[in-house]
């Protein structure tokens, strides 16, 4: 009962002190809440970018390279600049034969735009994409049913097709027909549906995939190739990949007669080197966010410390009176500590809850935000949330800092004699 009475008296006194010093209490609390709030929001925003990068990286093979044709910007062997480089089947053979030490599997893509595909009375306009079996390894094509294009399809130029699930819904849902095994028609050519893939949010999510060789044969594309796709091995650093790219430009330059140093002649999209560069950027971002967050937290700690110093200074005469009336230094010190803990805990909790609320709002409003770069879509912002443990640790850090900020000046104040305390300004 005595303990409850003592605690009730302490809380009553703290309430009276807070009520008499509303502005001071508000400023102390604001410094605490703002420090926690900004740290959580900054970490949340940074995590959104980092999570998006990690998600995008996990969806594709990191050891993949895509080759796109370009335009020459340098004259070479009497040929003027401005020539269009056109990739062909020989480039596939060159990649397979001359780079066996570094290339695992070679593929390519070829497009046939604006094609009407129909099943019965239902039809849809889409783009046919000729691909090799390695295509799902390097792009975000996830099968939901059936199979993808295989090596036999390529060798025999089979008329098989893999549709997007949304395309299949348009063509087959009204008749309640199972798509796998059905025949669809485009321009008098009949294809058998062998698989369905999920929409990954890419720019080409409505594409229908057929064997690369089938598209070349049926649509009279000769040996034309839109771009080359292959996976690599034994290339473990940026330097290794740069050396490989230099040699690759040299070999293809000899075939197409362009300067090997002309980087515009062919565009090499190396996912591994981009991943390493982005990893470095993400690490720098993570460090920068923590540095900014910690300094924001420190500003809150400094604010709490300054205000607690002023609080103790203002109450030095009060401490002297209390000691003169018989109060023990320990009881006075306990009063200051409890008051400091109460204020920092209450406002720290408000800052933590507010910060988490904002990150949850960011998650609902901008989570899985995508950017279309013209050729594909990339997730640029995903799951911008903060681990609850980090939020609690940051709050506890400020609570402890606020406690120490009140403890040391209060201990100094209660150790002086009542007479000196009463003389204090």
mmCIF file of C-alpha atoms in Angstrom:
data_model
loop_
_atom_site.group_PDB
_atom_site.id
_atom_site.type_symbol
_atom_site.label_atom_id
_atom_site.label_comp_id
_atom_site.label_asym_id
_atom_site.label_seq_id
_atom_site.Cartn_x
_atom_site.Cartn_y
_atom_site.Cartn_z
ATOM 1 C CA UNK A 1 0.000 0.000 0.000
ATOM 2 C CA UNK A 2 2.830 2.411 0.904
ATOM 3 C CA UNK A 3 4.518 1.686 -2.431
ATOM 4 C CA UNK A 4 1.296 2.378 -4.323
ATOM 5 C CA UNK A 5 0.875 5.604 -2.358
ATOM 6 C CA UNK A 6 4.427 6.662 -3.154
ATOM 7 C CA UNK A 7 3.975 5.932 -6.883
ATOM 8 C CA UNK A 8 0.651 7.765 -6.912
ATOM 9 C CA UNK A 9 2.302 10.806 -5.301
ATOM 10 C CA UNK A 10 5.151 10.683 -7.816
ATOM 11 C CA UNK A 11 2.790 10.504 -10.809
ATOM 12 C CA UNK A 12 0.663 13.274 -9.345
ATOM 13 C CA UNK A 13 3.728 15.446 -8.928
ATOM 14 C CA UNK A 14 4.939 14.663 -12.448
ATOM 15 C CA UNK A 15 1.528 15.583 -13.812
ATOM 16 C CA UNK A 16 1.630 18.875 -11.920
ATOM 17 C CA UNK A 17 5.123 19.656 -13.231
ATOM 18 C CA UNK A 18 4.094 18.876 -16.819
ATOM 19 C CA UNK A 19 0.960 20.962 -16.472
ATOM 20 C CA UNK A 20 2.961 23.957 -15.219
ATOM 21 C CA UNK A 21 5.504 23.624 -18.045
ATOM 22 C CA UNK A 22 3.410 22.722 -21.075
ATOM 23 C CA UNK A 23 5.673 24.336 -23.679
ATOM 24 C CA UNK A 24 8.828 22.745 -22.270
ATOM 25 C CA UNK A 25 7.158 19.330 -22.164
ATOM 26 C CA UNK A 26 5.876 19.743 -25.722
ATOM 27 C CA UNK A 27 9.324 20.709 -27.030
ATOM 28 C CA UNK A 28 10.920 17.748 -25.276
ATOM 29 C CA UNK A 29 8.284 15.386 -26.627
ATOM 30 C CA UNK A 30 8.448 16.830 -30.139
ATOM 31 C CA UNK A 31 12.234 16.341 -30.278
ATOM 32 C CA UNK A 32 11.784 12.698 -29.264
ATOM 33 C CA UNK A 33 8.835 11.968 -31.574
ATOM 34 C CA UNK A 34 10.391 13.728 -34.570
ATOM 35 C CA UNK A 35 13.690 11.857 -34.241
ATOM 36 C CA UNK A 36 11.943 8.464 -34.155
ATOM 37 C CA UNK A 37 9.461 9.419 -36.883
ATOM 38 C CA UNK A 38 12.105 10.598 -39.374
ATOM 39 C CA UNK A 39 14.355 7.580 -38.755
ATOM 40 C CA UNK A 40 11.523 5.123 -39.428
ATOM 41 C CA UNK A 41 10.266 6.987 -42.518
ATOM 42 C CA UNK A 42 13.770 7.267 -43.990
ATOM 43 C CA UNK A 43 14.484 3.595 -43.350
ATOM 44 C CA UNK A 44 11.114 2.654 -44.825
ATOM 45 C CA UNK A 45 11.685 4.656 -48.016
ATOM 46 C CA UNK A 46 15.175 3.216 -48.391
ATOM 47 C CA UNK A 47 13.920 -0.318 -47.820
ATOM 48 C CA UNK A 48 11.297 0.232 -50.532
ATOM 49 C CA UNK A 49 14.039 0.910 -53.101
ATOM 50 C CA UNK A 50 16.284 -1.898 -51.827
ATOM 51 C CA UNK A 51 13.476 -4.488 -51.713
ATOM 52 C CA UNK A 52 12.434 -3.571 -55.270
ATOM 53 C CA UNK A 53 15.997 -4.054 -56.498
ATOM 54 C CA UNK A 54 16.326 -7.413 -54.717
ATOM 55 C CA UNK A 55 12.952 -8.562 -56.073
ATOM 56 C CA UNK A 56 13.816 -7.559 -59.636
ATOM 57 C CA UNK A 57 17.211 -9.290 -59.388
ATOM 58 C CA UNK A 58 15.731 -12.536 -58.088
ATOM 59 C CA UNK A 59 13.283 -12.806 -61.014
ATOM 60 C CA UNK A 60 15.959 -13.055 -63.709
ATOM 61 C CA UNK A 61 19.224 -14.941 -64.167
ATOM 62 C CA UNK A 62 22.000 -12.580 -63.057
ATOM 63 C CA UNK A 63 24.539 -14.258 -65.352
ATOM 64 C CA UNK A 64 22.640 -13.238 -68.490
ATOM 65 C CA UNK A 65 23.540 -10.927 -71.341
ATOM 66 C CA UNK A 66 21.311 -9.465 -74.059
ATOM 67 C CA UNK A 67 22.672 -8.096 -77.312
ATOM 68 C CA UNK A 68 20.705 -5.402 -79.164
ATOM 69 C CA UNK A 69 21.560 -4.062 -82.650
ATOM 70 C CA UNK A 70 22.458 -0.398 -82.983
ATOM 71 C CA UNK A 71 23.871 2.215 -85.345
ATOM 72 C CA UNK A 72 27.545 2.803 -86.052
ATOM 73 C CA UNK A 73 28.972 6.147 -84.945
ATOM 74 C CA UNK A 74 32.466 5.605 -86.369
ATOM 75 C CA UNK A 75 33.700 5.001 -89.898
ATOM 76 C CA UNK A 76 35.424 1.662 -90.472
ATOM 77 C CA UNK A 77 37.348 0.174 -93.416
ATOM 78 C CA UNK A 78 35.991 2.776 -95.829
ATOM 79 C CA UNK A 79 32.404 2.439 -94.549
ATOM 80 C CA UNK A 80 30.739 5.576 -93.208
ATOM 81 C CA UNK A 81 29.175 5.971 -89.804
ATOM 82 C CA UNK A 82 25.389 5.805 -89.373
ATOM 83 C CA UNK A 83 25.011 2.239 -90.689
ATOM 84 C CA UNK A 84 22.366 0.025 -89.123
ATOM 85 C CA UNK A 85 23.788 -3.205 -87.651
ATOM 86 C CA UNK A 86 21.461 -6.154 -88.216
ATOM 87 C CA UNK A 87 21.926 -9.289 -86.124
ATOM 88 C CA UNK A 88 21.527 -12.678 -87.825
ATOM 89 C CA UNK A 89 21.785 -16.420 -87.237
ATOM 90 C CA UNK A 90 25.532 -16.372 -87.804
ATOM 91 C CA UNK A 91 25.872 -14.217 -84.698
ATOM 92 C CA UNK A 92 24.205 -17.033 -82.748
ATOM 93 C CA UNK A 93 26.671 -19.527 -84.179
ATOM 94 C CA UNK A 94 29.610 -17.218 -83.416
ATOM 95 C CA UNK A 95 28.444 -16.829 -79.825
ATOM 96 C CA UNK A 96 28.105 -20.612 -79.398
ATOM 97 C CA UNK A 97 31.360 -21.606 -81.106
ATOM 98 C CA UNK A 98 33.854 -18.882 -80.238
ATOM 99 C CA UNK A 99 32.888 -18.243 -76.619
ATOM 100 C CA UNK A 100 32.416 -21.766 -75.294
ATOM 101 C CA UNK A 101 34.517 -21.058 -72.179
ATOM 102 C CA UNK A 102 32.149 -18.315 -71.048
ATOM 103 C CA UNK A 103 28.759 -19.015 -72.656
ATOM 104 C CA UNK A 104 26.379 -21.631 -71.240
ATOM 105 C CA UNK A 105 23.304 -21.404 -73.458
ATOM 106 C CA UNK A 106 22.480 -19.148 -76.408
ATOM 107 C CA UNK A 107 19.049 -17.956 -77.479
ATOM 108 C CA UNK A 108 17.451 -15.117 -79.385
ATOM 109 C CA UNK A 109 14.160 -13.323 -79.958
ATOM 110 C CA UNK A 110 12.291 -12.273 -83.058
ATOM 111 C CA UNK A 111 9.016 -10.322 -83.209
ATOM 112 C CA UNK A 112 5.927 -10.311 -85.406
ATOM 113 C CA UNK A 113 3.830 -7.329 -84.381
ATOM 114 C CA UNK A 114 0.067 -6.753 -84.515
ATOM 115 C CA UNK A 115 -1.145 -10.299 -85.080
ATOM 116 C CA UNK A 116 -4.773 -11.322 -84.704
ATOM 117 C CA UNK A 117 -5.094 -14.606 -82.849
ATOM 118 C CA UNK A 118 -8.506 -16.282 -82.737
ATOM 119 C CA UNK A 119 -10.306 -19.279 -81.275
ATOM 120 C CA UNK A 120 -13.761 -19.688 -82.714
ATOM 121 C CA UNK A 121 -15.476 -16.291 -82.641
ATOM 122 C CA UNK A 122 -13.101 -14.832 -80.038
ATOM 123 C CA UNK A 123 -9.926 -13.055 -81.073
ATOM 124 C CA UNK A 124 -7.184 -10.875 -79.600
ATOM 125 C CA UNK A 125 -4.510 -8.676 -81.168
ATOM 126 C CA UNK A 126 -1.025 -9.352 -79.860
ATOM 127 C CA UNK A 127 2.641 -9.693 -80.715
ATOM 128 C CA UNK A 128 4.159 -13.067 -81.598
ATOM 129 C CA UNK A 129 7.625 -13.504 -80.129
ATOM 130 C CA UNK A 130 9.924 -16.229 -81.397
ATOM 131 C CA UNK A 131 12.082 -17.501 -78.537
ATOM 132 C CA UNK A 132 14.464 -20.264 -77.466
ATOM 133 C CA UNK A 133 14.005 -22.534 -74.411
ATOM 134 C CA UNK A 134 16.348 -20.371 -72.293
ATOM 135 C CA UNK A 135 14.029 -17.339 -72.520
ATOM 136 C CA UNK A 136 12.273 -17.867 -69.121
ATOM 137 C CA UNK A 137 15.685 -17.920 -67.398
ATOM 138 C CA UNK A 138 16.469 -14.338 -68.333
ATOM 139 C CA UNK A 139 13.004 -12.781 -68.430
ATOM 140 C CA UNK A 140 10.086 -12.692 -65.992
ATOM 141 C CA UNK A 141 8.056 -15.405 -67.680
ATOM 142 C CA UNK A 142 6.549 -17.704 -65.051
ATOM 143 C CA UNK A 143 4.604 -20.696 -66.328
ATOM 144 C CA UNK A 144 1.243 -21.277 -64.668
ATOM 145 C CA UNK A 145 0.207 -24.326 -66.684
ATOM 146 C CA UNK A 146 1.630 -26.634 -69.351
ATOM 147 C CA UNK A 147 5.161 -26.199 -70.681
ATOM 148 C CA UNK A 148 7.368 -23.685 -72.466
ATOM 149 C CA UNK A 149 9.098 -23.939 -75.847
ATOM 150 C CA UNK A 150 11.626 -26.811 -75.891
ATOM 151 C CA UNK A 151 14.555 -27.940 -78.065
ATOM 152 C CA UNK A 152 12.420 -30.317 -80.155
ATOM 153 C CA UNK A 153 10.084 -27.401 -81.013
ATOM 154 C CA UNK A 154 13.128 -25.446 -82.220
ATOM 155 C CA UNK A 155 14.644 -28.273 -84.282
ATOM 156 C CA UNK A 156 11.364 -29.325 -85.921
ATOM 157 C CA UNK A 157 9.933 -25.789 -86.300
ATOM 158 C CA UNK A 158 6.757 -26.917 -84.540
ATOM 159 C CA UNK A 159 3.633 -24.755 -84.590
ATOM 160 C CA UNK A 160 3.157 -24.543 -80.821
ATOM 161 C CA UNK A 161 2.331 -21.454 -78.763
ATOM 162 C CA UNK A 162 2.528 -20.275 -75.126
ATOM 163 C CA UNK A 163 -0.144 -17.707 -74.172
ATOM 164 C CA UNK A 164 -0.539 -15.200 -71.387
ATOM 165 C CA UNK A 165 -3.234 -16.235 -68.885
ATOM 166 C CA UNK A 166 -5.197 -13.043 -69.678
ATOM 167 C CA UNK A 167 -5.076 -13.834 -73.396
ATOM 168 C CA UNK A 168 -6.346 -17.340 -72.636
ATOM 169 C CA UNK A 169 -9.238 -15.892 -70.598
ATOM 170 C CA UNK A 170 -10.349 -13.775 -73.578
ATOM 171 C CA UNK A 171 -10.163 -16.660 -76.020
ATOM 172 C CA UNK A 172 -11.462 -19.582 -73.950
ATOM 173 C CA UNK A 173 -13.449 -18.426 -70.902
ATOM 174 C CA UNK A 174 -16.753 -17.816 -72.713
ATOM 175 C CA UNK A 175 -16.842 -21.391 -73.985
ATOM 176 C CA UNK A 176 -15.407 -22.808 -70.741
ATOM 177 C CA UNK A 177 -12.686 -24.556 -72.727
ATOM 178 C CA UNK A 178 -9.414 -25.806 -71.266
ATOM 179 C CA UNK A 179 -6.734 -23.898 -73.254
ATOM 180 C CA UNK A 180 -3.948 -26.496 -73.132
ATOM 181 C CA UNK A 181 -4.104 -28.687 -76.241
ATOM 182 C CA UNK A 182 -6.483 -26.389 -78.158
ATOM 183 C CA UNK A 183 -5.710 -24.989 -81.598
ATOM 184 C CA UNK A 184 -5.665 -21.236 -82.233
ATOM 185 C CA UNK A 185 -5.385 -19.590 -85.618
ATOM 186 C CA UNK A 186 -3.585 -16.512 -86.932
ATOM 187 C CA UNK A 187 -3.440 -15.593 -90.618
ATOM 188 C CA UNK A 188 -4.322 -19.101 -91.724
ATOM 189 C CA UNK A 189 -1.623 -20.678 -89.510
ATOM 190 C CA UNK A 190 -2.800 -23.038 -86.764
ATOM 191 C CA UNK A 191 -0.864 -23.249 -83.481
ATOM 192 C CA UNK A 192 -1.397 -25.683 -80.632
ATOM 193 C CA UNK A 193 -1.473 -24.150 -77.143
ATOM 194 C CA UNK A 194 1.112 -25.969 -74.987
ATOM 195 C CA UNK A 195 1.452 -23.601 -72.045
ATOM 196 C CA UNK A 196 0.215 -20.541 -70.166
ATOM 197 C CA UNK A 197 2.336 -17.951 -68.347
ATOM 198 C CA UNK A 198 1.476 -15.417 -65.674
ATOM 199 C CA UNK A 199 1.395 -11.692 -66.176
ATOM 200 C CA UNK A 200 4.525 -10.272 -64.520
ATOM 201 C CA UNK A 201 3.647 -6.654 -65.245
ATOM 202 C CA UNK A 202 6.145 -6.393 -68.112
ATOM 203 C CA UNK A 203 5.580 -4.204 -71.138
ATOM 204 C CA UNK A 204 5.317 -7.405 -73.239
ATOM 205 C CA UNK A 205 2.912 -9.211 -70.900
ATOM 206 C CA UNK A 206 0.430 -9.857 -73.738
ATOM 207 C CA UNK A 207 3.027 -11.497 -76.002
ATOM 208 C CA UNK A 208 2.457 -15.024 -77.287
ATOM 209 C CA UNK A 209 5.618 -17.136 -77.525
ATOM 210 C CA UNK A 210 6.358 -19.533 -80.395
ATOM 211 C CA UNK A 211 9.589 -21.339 -81.413
ATOM 212 C CA UNK A 212 12.170 -18.929 -82.826
ATOM 213 C CA UNK A 213 12.766 -21.091 -85.912
ATOM 214 C CA UNK A 214 9.029 -21.348 -86.579
ATOM 215 C CA UNK A 215 8.639 -17.569 -86.691
ATOM 216 C CA UNK A 216 11.651 -17.200 -89.010
ATOM 217 C CA UNK A 217 10.267 -19.853 -91.368
ATOM 218 C CA UNK A 218 6.564 -18.943 -91.482
ATOM 219 C CA UNK A 219 6.975 -15.175 -91.701
ATOM 220 C CA UNK A 220 9.871 -15.208 -94.170
ATOM 221 C CA UNK A 221 12.298 -13.484 -91.833
ATOM 222 C CA UNK A 222 15.265 -15.327 -93.309
ATOM 223 C CA UNK A 223 18.107 -15.346 -90.773
ATOM 224 C CA UNK A 224 16.999 -12.134 -89.042
ATOM 225 C CA UNK A 225 17.442 -11.803 -85.245
ATOM 226 C CA UNK A 226 16.039 -8.969 -83.106
ATOM 227 C CA UNK A 227 18.324 -9.625 -80.156
ATOM 228 C CA UNK A 228 20.571 -12.337 -78.756
ATOM 229 C CA UNK A 229 20.195 -13.743 -75.248
ATOM 230 C CA UNK A 230 22.726 -15.971 -73.497
ATOM 231 C CA UNK A 231 23.842 -17.001 -70.026
ATOM 232 C CA UNK A 232 27.485 -16.886 -68.960
ATOM 233 C CA UNK A 233 29.943 -18.745 -66.729
ATOM 234 C CA UNK A 234 33.424 -18.077 -65.256
ATOM 235 C CA UNK A 235 32.801 -14.312 -65.278
ATOM 236 C CA UNK A 236 32.930 -13.403 -61.591
ATOM 237 C CA UNK A 237 33.826 -9.715 -61.566
ATOM 238 C CA UNK A 238 33.150 -6.494 -63.432
ATOM 239 C CA UNK A 239 36.665 -6.720 -64.918
ATOM 240 C CA UNK A 240 36.018 -10.250 -66.248
ATOM 241 C CA UNK A 241 32.761 -9.136 -67.839
ATOM 242 C CA UNK A 242 34.332 -6.028 -69.340
ATOM 243 C CA UNK A 243 37.070 -8.129 -70.940
ATOM 244 C CA UNK A 244 34.437 -10.528 -72.307
ATOM 245 C CA UNK A 245 32.366 -7.640 -73.724
ATOM 246 C CA UNK A 246 35.445 -6.154 -75.399
ATOM 247 C CA UNK A 247 36.263 -9.479 -77.058
ATOM 248 C CA UNK A 248 32.615 -10.006 -78.038
ATOM 249 C CA UNK A 249 32.466 -6.582 -79.733
ATOM 250 C CA UNK A 250 35.689 -7.415 -81.565
ATOM 251 C CA UNK A 251 34.338 -10.721 -82.916
ATOM 252 C CA UNK A 252 30.931 -9.339 -83.934
ATOM 253 C CA UNK A 253 32.669 -6.251 -85.335
ATOM 254 C CA UNK A 254 34.651 -8.482 -87.696
ATOM 255 C CA UNK A 255 31.419 -10.109 -88.880
ATOM 256 C CA UNK A 256 29.418 -6.892 -89.356
ATOM 257 C CA UNK A 257 32.421 -4.674 -90.207
ATOM 258 C CA UNK A 258 32.198 -2.066 -87.489
ATOM 259 C CA UNK A 259 34.848 -0.591 -85.197
ATOM 260 C CA UNK A 260 35.205 -2.811 -82.070
ATOM 261 C CA UNK A 261 35.444 0.350 -79.937
ATOM 262 C CA UNK A 262 32.136 1.675 -81.299
ATOM 263 C CA UNK A 263 29.794 0.941 -78.388
ATOM 264 C CA UNK A 264 26.765 2.222 -80.305
ATOM 265 C CA UNK A 265 27.068 -0.464 -82.992
ATOM 266 C CA UNK A 266 25.685 -3.081 -80.624
ATOM 267 C CA UNK A 267 24.233 -2.479 -77.180
ATOM 268 C CA UNK A 268 25.265 -5.033 -74.547
ATOM 269 C CA UNK A 269 22.916 -5.347 -71.568
ATOM 270 C CA UNK A 270 24.974 -7.255 -68.987
ATOM 271 C CA UNK A 271 22.735 -8.061 -66.047
ATOM 272 C CA UNK A 272 25.595 -9.186 -63.807
ATOM 273 C CA UNK A 273 27.663 -5.997 -64.083
ATOM 274 C CA UNK A 274 24.515 -3.935 -63.681
ATOM 275 C CA UNK A 275 23.678 -6.008 -60.608
ATOM 276 C CA UNK A 276 27.126 -5.393 -59.091
ATOM 277 C CA UNK A 277 26.912 -1.662 -59.766
ATOM 278 C CA UNK A 278 23.411 -1.508 -58.361
ATOM 279 C CA UNK A 279 24.510 -3.500 -55.311
ATOM 280 C CA UNK A 280 27.182 -0.884 -54.678
ATOM 281 C CA UNK A 281 24.615 1.873 -55.098
ATOM 282 C CA UNK A 282 22.169 0.075 -52.778
ATOM 283 C CA UNK A 283 24.865 -0.329 -50.118
ATOM 284 C CA UNK A 284 25.721 3.359 -50.396
ATOM 285 C CA UNK A 285 22.019 4.187 -50.122
ATOM 286 C CA UNK A 286 21.658 1.947 -47.062
ATOM 287 C CA UNK A 287 24.654 3.602 -45.372
ATOM 288 C CA UNK A 288 23.446 7.108 -46.287
ATOM 289 C CA UNK A 289 19.974 6.419 -44.884
ATOM 290 C CA UNK A 290 21.399 5.085 -41.618
ATOM 291 C CA UNK A 291 23.795 8.051 -41.314
ATOM 292 C CA UNK A 292 20.994 10.555 -41.922
ATOM 293 C CA UNK A 293 18.677 8.604 -39.621
ATOM 294 C CA UNK A 294 21.236 8.401 -36.829
ATOM 295 C CA UNK A 295 21.980 12.124 -37.070
ATOM 296 C CA UNK A 296 18.249 12.790 -36.979
ATOM 297 C CA UNK A 297 18.062 10.600 -33.888
ATOM 298 C CA UNK A 298 21.047 12.436 -32.394
ATOM 299 C CA UNK A 299 19.328 15.766 -32.997
ATOM 300 C CA UNK A 300 16.408 14.415 -30.986
ATOM 301 C CA UNK A 301 18.784 13.282 -28.232
ATOM 302 C CA UNK A 302 20.494 16.687 -28.179
ATOM 303 C CA UNK A 303 17.104 18.378 -27.994
ATOM 304 C CA UNK A 304 16.030 16.175 -25.087
ATOM 305 C CA UNK A 305 19.363 16.714 -23.314
ATOM 306 C CA UNK A 306 19.216 20.498 -23.613
ATOM 307 C CA UNK A 307 15.650 20.671 -22.380
ATOM 308 C CA UNK A 308 16.381 18.344 -19.439
ATOM 309 C CA UNK A 309 19.407 20.449 -18.510
ATOM 310 C CA UNK A 310 17.190 23.530 -18.477
ATOM 311 C CA UNK A 311 14.572 21.654 -16.470
ATOM 312 C CA UNK A 312 17.059 20.648 -13.769
ATOM 313 C CA UNK A 313 18.553 24.149 -13.729
ATOM 314 C CA UNK A 314 15.125 25.717 -13.208
ATOM 315 C CA UNK A 315 14.282 23.307 -10.401
ATOM 316 C CA UNK A 316 17.551 23.601 -8.442
ATOM 317 C CA UNK A 317 15.911 25.937 -5.883
ATOM 318 C CA UNK A 318 13.009 23.494 -5.615
ATOM 319 C CA UNK A 319 15.475 20.682 -4.901
ATOM 320 C CA UNK A 320 17.066 22.811 -2.174
ATOM 321 C CA UNK A 321 13.702 23.390 -0.514
ATOM 322 C CA UNK A 322 12.882 19.685 -0.704
ATOM 323 C CA UNK A 323 16.222 18.772 0.908
ATOM 324 C CA UNK A 324 15.719 21.411 3.611
ATOM 325 C CA UNK A 325 12.332 19.850 4.389
ATOM 326 C CA UNK A 326 13.939 16.433 4.770
ATOM 327 C CA UNK A 327 13.626 14.870 1.319
ATOM 328 C CA UNK A 328 16.382 12.397 0.497
ATOM 329 C CA UNK A 329 18.541 13.006 -2.617
ATOM 330 C CA UNK A 330 17.520 9.584 -3.912
ATOM 331 C CA UNK A 331 13.800 10.491 -3.916
ATOM 332 C CA UNK A 332 14.473 13.739 -5.788
ATOM 333 C CA UNK A 333 16.657 11.899 -8.317
ATOM 334 C CA UNK A 334 14.003 9.213 -8.763
ATOM 335 C CA UNK A 335 11.391 11.900 -9.440
ATOM 336 C CA UNK A 336 13.473 13.424 -12.277
ATOM 337 C CA UNK A 337 14.247 10.030 -13.818
ATOM 338 C CA UNK A 338 10.607 8.902 -13.780
ATOM 339 C CA UNK A 339 9.517 12.194 -15.320
ATOM 340 C CA UNK A 340 12.177 11.910 -18.057
ATOM 341 C CA UNK A 341 11.286 8.273 -18.818
ATOM 342 C CA UNK A 342 7.543 9.047 -18.868
ATOM 343 C CA UNK A 343 7.904 11.930 -21.346
ATOM 344 C CA UNK A 344 10.378 10.211 -23.689
ATOM 345 C CA UNK A 345 8.461 6.911 -23.646
ATOM 346 C CA UNK A 346 5.097 8.530 -24.348
ATOM 347 C CA UNK A 347 6.300 10.767 -27.170
ATOM 348 C CA UNK A 348 8.707 8.100 -28.477
ATOM 349 C CA UNK A 349 5.752 5.761 -28.812
ATOM 350 C CA UNK A 350 3.806 8.444 -30.700
ATOM 351 C CA UNK A 351 6.756 8.963 -33.079
ATOM 352 C CA UNK A 352 7.183 5.221 -33.610
ATOM 353 C CA UNK A 353 3.480 4.605 -34.315
ATOM 354 C CA UNK A 354 3.327 7.642 -36.638
ATOM 355 C CA UNK A 355 6.426 6.495 -38.532
ATOM 356 C CA UNK A 356 5.109 2.944 -38.934
ATOM 357 C CA UNK A 357 1.734 4.346 -40.059
ATOM 358 C CA UNK A 358 3.447 6.430 -42.762
ATOM 359 C CA UNK A 359 5.480 3.442 -44.006
ATOM 360 C CA UNK A 360 2.297 1.357 -44.151
ATOM 361 C CA UNK A 361 0.652 4.146 -46.148
ATOM 362 C CA UNK A 362 3.648 4.244 -48.495
ATOM 363 C CA UNK A 363 3.349 0.481 -48.878
ATOM 364 C CA UNK A 364 -0.357 0.672 -49.816
ATOM 365 C CA UNK A 365 0.043 3.743 -52.054
ATOM 366 C CA UNK A 366 3.402 3.080 -53.733
ATOM 367 C CA UNK A 367 4.235 -0.573 -52.948
ATOM 368 C CA UNK A 368 5.252 -2.526 -56.064
ATOM 369 C CA UNK A 369 5.516 0.757 -57.987
ATOM 370 C CA UNK A 370 6.785 0.085 -61.511
ATOM 371 C CA UNK A 371 8.642 2.158 -64.082
ATOM 372 C CA UNK A 372 8.354 1.441 -67.794
ATOM 373 C CA UNK A 373 11.683 2.081 -69.546
ATOM 374 C CA UNK A 374 10.282 1.415 -73.023
ATOM 375 C CA UNK A 375 11.380 -2.207 -73.359
ATOM 376 C CA UNK A 376 10.271 -3.705 -70.045
ATOM 377 C CA UNK A 377 8.884 -2.647 -66.692
ATOM 378 C CA UNK A 378 10.966 -2.615 -63.521
ATOM 379 C CA UNK A 379 9.681 -2.615 -59.958
ATOM 380 C CA UNK A 380 11.257 0.479 -58.398
ATOM 381 C CA UNK A 381 9.506 0.594 -55.017
ATOM 382 C CA UNK A 382 8.395 -2.461 -53.040
ATOM 383 C CA UNK A 383 7.412 -3.117 -49.406
ATOM 384 C CA UNK A 384 8.664 0.186 -47.889
ATOM 385 C CA UNK A 385 8.346 -1.020 -44.309
ATOM 386 C CA UNK A 386 10.687 -1.145 -41.315
ATOM 387 C CA UNK A 387 11.346 -4.102 -39.067
ATOM 388 C CA UNK A 388 9.434 -3.584 -35.811
ATOM 389 C CA UNK A 389 12.527 -4.546 -33.810
ATOM 390 C CA UNK A 390 14.495 -1.640 -35.327
ATOM 391 C CA UNK A 391 11.661 0.796 -34.542
ATOM 392 C CA UNK A 392 11.526 -0.400 -30.919
ATOM 393 C CA UNK A 393 15.329 -0.243 -30.567
ATOM 394 C CA UNK A 394 15.383 3.336 -31.878
ATOM 395 C CA UNK A 395 12.631 4.307 -29.438
ATOM 396 C CA UNK A 396 14.437 2.652 -26.511
ATOM 397 C CA UNK A 397 17.639 4.466 -27.509
ATOM 398 C CA UNK A 398 15.891 7.817 -27.177
ATOM 399 C CA UNK A 399 14.249 6.773 -23.913
ATOM 400 C CA UNK A 400 17.635 5.798 -22.445
ATOM 401 C CA UNK A 401 19.202 9.007 -23.799
ATOM 402 C CA UNK A 402 16.413 11.054 -22.216
ATOM 403 C CA UNK A 403 16.874 9.224 -18.919
ATOM 404 C CA UNK A 404 20.621 9.870 -18.870
ATOM 405 C CA UNK A 405 20.007 13.478 -19.943
ATOM 406 C CA UNK A 406 17.928 13.962 -16.819
ATOM 407 C CA UNK A 407 20.001 11.752 -14.499
ATOM 408 C CA UNK A 408 23.444 13.364 -14.633
ATOM 409 C CA UNK A 409 22.448 17.035 -14.157
ATOM 410 C CA UNK A 410 19.880 15.995 -11.529
ATOM 411 C CA UNK A 411 22.517 14.008 -9.616
ATOM 412 C CA UNK A 412 24.770 17.045 -9.624
ATOM 413 C CA UNK A 413 21.941 19.290 -8.497
ATOM 414 C CA UNK A 414 20.873 17.084 -5.545
ATOM 415 C CA UNK A 415 24.437 16.700 -4.244
ATOM 416 C CA UNK A 416 24.820 20.416 -3.445
ATOM 417 C CA UNK A 417 23.803 21.707 -0.057
ATOM 418 C CA UNK A 418 20.287 23.128 0.490
ATOM 419 C CA UNK A 419 21.730 26.616 1.138
ATOM 420 C CA UNK A 420 23.673 26.667 -2.146
ATOM 421 C CA UNK A 421 20.628 25.312 -3.958
ATOM 422 C CA UNK A 422 18.421 28.072 -2.548
ATOM 423 C CA UNK A 423 20.948 30.672 -3.737
ATOM 424 C CA UNK A 424 20.842 29.318 -7.304
ATOM 425 C CA UNK A 425 19.301 31.531 -9.981
#
